[in-house]
Tab-separated table of C-alpha atoms and ligand atoms in Angstrom:
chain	number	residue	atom	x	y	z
Y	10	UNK	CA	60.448	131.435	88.403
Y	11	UNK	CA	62.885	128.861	88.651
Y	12	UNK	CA	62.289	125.791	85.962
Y	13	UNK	CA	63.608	121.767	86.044
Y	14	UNK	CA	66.241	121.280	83.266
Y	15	UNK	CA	67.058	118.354	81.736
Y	16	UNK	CA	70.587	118.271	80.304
Y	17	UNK	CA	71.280	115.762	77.257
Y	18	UNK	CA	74.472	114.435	76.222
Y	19	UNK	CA	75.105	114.408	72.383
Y	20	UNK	CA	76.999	111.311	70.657
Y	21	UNK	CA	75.707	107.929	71.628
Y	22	UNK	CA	72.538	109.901	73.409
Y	23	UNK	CA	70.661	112.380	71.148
Y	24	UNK	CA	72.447	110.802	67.840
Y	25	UNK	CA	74.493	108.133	67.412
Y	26	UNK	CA	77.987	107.384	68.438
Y	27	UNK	CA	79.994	106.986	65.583
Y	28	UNK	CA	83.437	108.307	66.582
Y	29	UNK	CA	84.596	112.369	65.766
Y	30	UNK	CA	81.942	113.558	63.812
Y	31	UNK	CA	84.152	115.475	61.894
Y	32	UNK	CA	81.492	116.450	58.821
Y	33	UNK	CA	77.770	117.843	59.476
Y	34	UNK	CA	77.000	114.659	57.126
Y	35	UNK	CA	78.542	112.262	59.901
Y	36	UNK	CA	75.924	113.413	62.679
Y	37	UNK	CA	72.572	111.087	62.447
Y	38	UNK	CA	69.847	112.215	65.122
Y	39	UNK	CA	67.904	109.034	67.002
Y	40	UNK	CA	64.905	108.903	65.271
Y	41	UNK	CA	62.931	109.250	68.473
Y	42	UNK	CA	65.209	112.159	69.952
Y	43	UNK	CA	62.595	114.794	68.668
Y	44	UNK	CA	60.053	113.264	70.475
Y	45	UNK	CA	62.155	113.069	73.347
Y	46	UNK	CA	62.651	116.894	73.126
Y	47	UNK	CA	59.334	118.295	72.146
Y	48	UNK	CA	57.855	116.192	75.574
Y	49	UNK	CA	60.171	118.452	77.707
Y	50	UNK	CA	59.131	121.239	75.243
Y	51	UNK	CA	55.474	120.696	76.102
Y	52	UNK	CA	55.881	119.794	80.326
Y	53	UNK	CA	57.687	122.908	80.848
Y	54	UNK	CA	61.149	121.675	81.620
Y	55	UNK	CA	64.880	123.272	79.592
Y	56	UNK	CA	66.308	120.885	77.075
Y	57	UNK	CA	69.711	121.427	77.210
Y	58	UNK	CA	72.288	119.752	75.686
Y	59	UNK	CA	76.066	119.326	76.872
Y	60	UNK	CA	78.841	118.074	75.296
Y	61	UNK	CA	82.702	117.322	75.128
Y	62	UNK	CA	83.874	117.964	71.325
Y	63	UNK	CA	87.436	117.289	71.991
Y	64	UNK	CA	88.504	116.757	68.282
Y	65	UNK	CA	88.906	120.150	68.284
Y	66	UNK	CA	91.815	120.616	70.788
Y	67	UNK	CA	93.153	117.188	68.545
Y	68	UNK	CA	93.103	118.682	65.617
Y	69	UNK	CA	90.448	116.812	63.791
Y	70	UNK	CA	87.570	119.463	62.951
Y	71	UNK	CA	87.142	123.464	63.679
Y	72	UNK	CA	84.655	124.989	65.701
Y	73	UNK	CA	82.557	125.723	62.567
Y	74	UNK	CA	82.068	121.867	62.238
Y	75	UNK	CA	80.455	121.972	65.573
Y	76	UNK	CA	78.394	124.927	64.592
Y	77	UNK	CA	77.424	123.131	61.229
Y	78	UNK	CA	76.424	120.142	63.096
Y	79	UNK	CA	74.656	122.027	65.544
Y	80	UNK	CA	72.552	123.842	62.874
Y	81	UNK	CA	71.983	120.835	61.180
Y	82	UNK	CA	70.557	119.452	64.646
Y	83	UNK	CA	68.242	122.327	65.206
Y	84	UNK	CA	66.380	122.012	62.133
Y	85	UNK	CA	66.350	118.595	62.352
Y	86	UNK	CA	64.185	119.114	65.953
Y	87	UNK	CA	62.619	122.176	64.476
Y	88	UNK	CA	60.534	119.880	61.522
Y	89	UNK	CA	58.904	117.982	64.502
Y	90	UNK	CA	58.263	120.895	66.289
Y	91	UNK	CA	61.139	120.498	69.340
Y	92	UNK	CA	63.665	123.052	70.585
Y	93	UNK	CA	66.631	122.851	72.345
Y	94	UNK	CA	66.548	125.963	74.786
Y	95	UNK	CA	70.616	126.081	74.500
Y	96	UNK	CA	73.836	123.897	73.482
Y	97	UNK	CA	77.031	124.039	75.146
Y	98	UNK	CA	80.337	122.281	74.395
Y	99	UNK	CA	83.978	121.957	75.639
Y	100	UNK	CA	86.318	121.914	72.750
Y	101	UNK	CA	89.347	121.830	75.141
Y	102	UNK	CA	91.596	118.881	75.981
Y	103	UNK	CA	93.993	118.987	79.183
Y	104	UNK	CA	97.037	117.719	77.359
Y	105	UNK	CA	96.418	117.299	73.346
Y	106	UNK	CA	96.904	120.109	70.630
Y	107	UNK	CA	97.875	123.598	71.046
Y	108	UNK	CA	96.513	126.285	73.598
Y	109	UNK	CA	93.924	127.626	73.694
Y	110	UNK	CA	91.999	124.520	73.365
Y	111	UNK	CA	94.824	122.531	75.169
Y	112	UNK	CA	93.827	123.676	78.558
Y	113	UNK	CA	92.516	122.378	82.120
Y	114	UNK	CA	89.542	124.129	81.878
Y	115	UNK	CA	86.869	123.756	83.849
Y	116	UNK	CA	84.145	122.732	81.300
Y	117	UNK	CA	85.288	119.474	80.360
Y	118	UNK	CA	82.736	116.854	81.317
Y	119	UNK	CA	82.407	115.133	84.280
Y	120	UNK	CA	83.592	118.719	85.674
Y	121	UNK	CA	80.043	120.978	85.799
Y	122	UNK	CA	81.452	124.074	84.272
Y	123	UNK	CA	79.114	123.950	81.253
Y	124	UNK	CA	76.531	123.374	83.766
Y	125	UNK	CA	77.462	126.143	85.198
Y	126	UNK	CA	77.037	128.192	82.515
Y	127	UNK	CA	73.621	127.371	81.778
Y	128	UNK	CA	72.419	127.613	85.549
Y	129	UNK	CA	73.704	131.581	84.660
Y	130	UNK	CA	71.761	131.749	81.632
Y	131	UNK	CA	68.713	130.463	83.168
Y	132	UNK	CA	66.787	130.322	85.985
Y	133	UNK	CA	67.341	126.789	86.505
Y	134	UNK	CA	65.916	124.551	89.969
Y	135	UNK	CA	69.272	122.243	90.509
Y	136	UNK	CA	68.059	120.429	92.693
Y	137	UNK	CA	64.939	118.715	89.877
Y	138	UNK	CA	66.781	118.592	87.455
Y	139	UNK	CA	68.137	115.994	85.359
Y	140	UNK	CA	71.655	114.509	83.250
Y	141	UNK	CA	70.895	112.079	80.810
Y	142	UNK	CA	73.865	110.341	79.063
Y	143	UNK	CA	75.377	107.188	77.633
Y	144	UNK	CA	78.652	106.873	79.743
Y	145	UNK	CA	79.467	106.823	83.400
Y	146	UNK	CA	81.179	110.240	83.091
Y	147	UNK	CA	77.665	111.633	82.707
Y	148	UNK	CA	76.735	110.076	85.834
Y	149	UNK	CA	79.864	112.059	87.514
Y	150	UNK	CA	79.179	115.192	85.885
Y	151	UNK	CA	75.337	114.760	87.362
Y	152	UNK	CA	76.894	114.041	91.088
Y	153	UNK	CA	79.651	117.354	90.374
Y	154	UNK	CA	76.680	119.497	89.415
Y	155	UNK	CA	74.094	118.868	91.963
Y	156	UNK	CA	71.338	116.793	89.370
Y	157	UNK	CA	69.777	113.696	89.154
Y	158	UNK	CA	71.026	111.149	86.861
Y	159	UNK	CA	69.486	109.004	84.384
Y	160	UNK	CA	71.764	106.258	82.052
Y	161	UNK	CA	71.220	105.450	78.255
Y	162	UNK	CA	71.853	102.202	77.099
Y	163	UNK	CA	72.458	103.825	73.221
Y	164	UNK	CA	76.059	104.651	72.277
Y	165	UNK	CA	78.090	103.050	74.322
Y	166	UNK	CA	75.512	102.832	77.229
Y	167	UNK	CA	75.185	98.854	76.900
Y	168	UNK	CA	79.085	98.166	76.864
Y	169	UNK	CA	79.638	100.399	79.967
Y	170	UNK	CA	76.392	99.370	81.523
Y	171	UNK	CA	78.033	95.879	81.273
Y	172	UNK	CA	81.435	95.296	81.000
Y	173	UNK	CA	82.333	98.775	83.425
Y	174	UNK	CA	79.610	98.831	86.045
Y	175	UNK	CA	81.680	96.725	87.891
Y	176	UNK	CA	84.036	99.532	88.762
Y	177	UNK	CA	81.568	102.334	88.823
Y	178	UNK	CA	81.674	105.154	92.249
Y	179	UNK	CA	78.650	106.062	91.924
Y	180	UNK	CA	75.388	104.341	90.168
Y	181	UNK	CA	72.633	106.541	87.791
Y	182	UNK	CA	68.755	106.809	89.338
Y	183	UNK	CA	67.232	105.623	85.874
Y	184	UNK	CA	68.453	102.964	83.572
Y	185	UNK	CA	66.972	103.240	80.187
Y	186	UNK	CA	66.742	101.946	76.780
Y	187	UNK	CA	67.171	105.040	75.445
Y	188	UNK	CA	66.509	108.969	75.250
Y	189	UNK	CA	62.835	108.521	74.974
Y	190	UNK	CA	62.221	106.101	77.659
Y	191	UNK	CA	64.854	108.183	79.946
Y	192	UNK	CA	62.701	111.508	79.439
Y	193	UNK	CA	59.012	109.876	79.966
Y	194	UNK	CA	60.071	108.315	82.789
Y	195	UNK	CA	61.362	111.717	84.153
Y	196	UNK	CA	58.414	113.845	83.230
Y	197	UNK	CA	56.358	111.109	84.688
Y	198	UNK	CA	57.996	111.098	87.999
Y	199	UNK	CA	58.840	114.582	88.248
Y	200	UNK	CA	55.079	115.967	87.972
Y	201	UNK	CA	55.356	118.269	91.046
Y	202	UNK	CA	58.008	120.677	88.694
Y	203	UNK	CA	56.136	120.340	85.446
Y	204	UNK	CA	53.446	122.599	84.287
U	157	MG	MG1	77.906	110.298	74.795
U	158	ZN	ZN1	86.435	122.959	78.327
């Protein structure tokens, strides 16, 4: 049976923005992110998260650092009982660094190729299912992949929310403070998919 996913950008969403994080000791989870999580977890919906980790095509950290961090995150979620069901990044950039990371690929967010991925890894209903992120290329990658859209105000959600919205295509369906508020507000609304 198809399930709702939500999809969850990484810096300035799930942990805080604070530029490459090119060390496992650089990434700092949200406090409230497991929370966040283990309510999907519990309703039935895929946590899934989806990010652009372009530092790699730059030059500025390997693949292992992502790993590392990624490990670091899962344990992290594990000690409060939450579970991402997957992770998938983009390590490429169209025109920095050296092939094969220097490439137009199709994965690099707002294009839905790592959405694309998942929704052949899982059985996943499109059409409920969610993007939550902290800049307005989240919202495009949402409107590229068929989901909804929801808006953080953490990271650099406030700035953009701001100072950008002005010259914004298309607008998010939530605004929220954060990844918390984002995900009860989807559960809430979304009880016709949940368990
Ligand atoms: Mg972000
Ligand atoms: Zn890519």
């Amino acid at each position: 049976m198809k399930r709702p996913a939500v999809f969850i950008d990484r810096d300035g969403t799930i942990s805080e923005e604070v530029g490459y994080v090119n060390h496992p000791s650089r990434f700092r989870v949200f406090p409230y992110s497991a929370e966040a999580i283990k309510l999907l977890n519990d309703n039935g919906w895929l946590a899934i998260l989806i990010t652009n980790q372009a530092g790699v095509a730059r030059g500025y950290f390997s693949e292992d650092v992502i790993t590392g961090v990624h490990n670091q995150l899962r344990h992290d979620l594990e000690t409060a009982s939450a579970r991402l069901d997957a992770i998938y990044y983009c390590a490429h950039h169209p025109s920095v660094g050296e092939p094969p990371y220097r490439s137009d690929c199709d994965c690099r967010k707002p294009k839905p190729g790592l959405i694309e991925r998942a929704a052949r890894d899982f059985e996943i209903d499109r059409a409920a299912s969610w993007m939550i992120g902290d800049r307005y290329g989240d919202v495009e990658l949402a409107r590229n992949a068929g989901l909804h859209s929801a808006f953080v105000l953490s990271g650099y959600g406030l700035g953009e929310w701001e100072f950008q919205r002005g010259l914004w295509q298309h607008e998010p369906e939530i605004v929220s403070e954060n990844l918390l508020e984002a995900v009860q507000t989807i559960v809430k609304t979304s009880t016709d998919y949940t368990g």
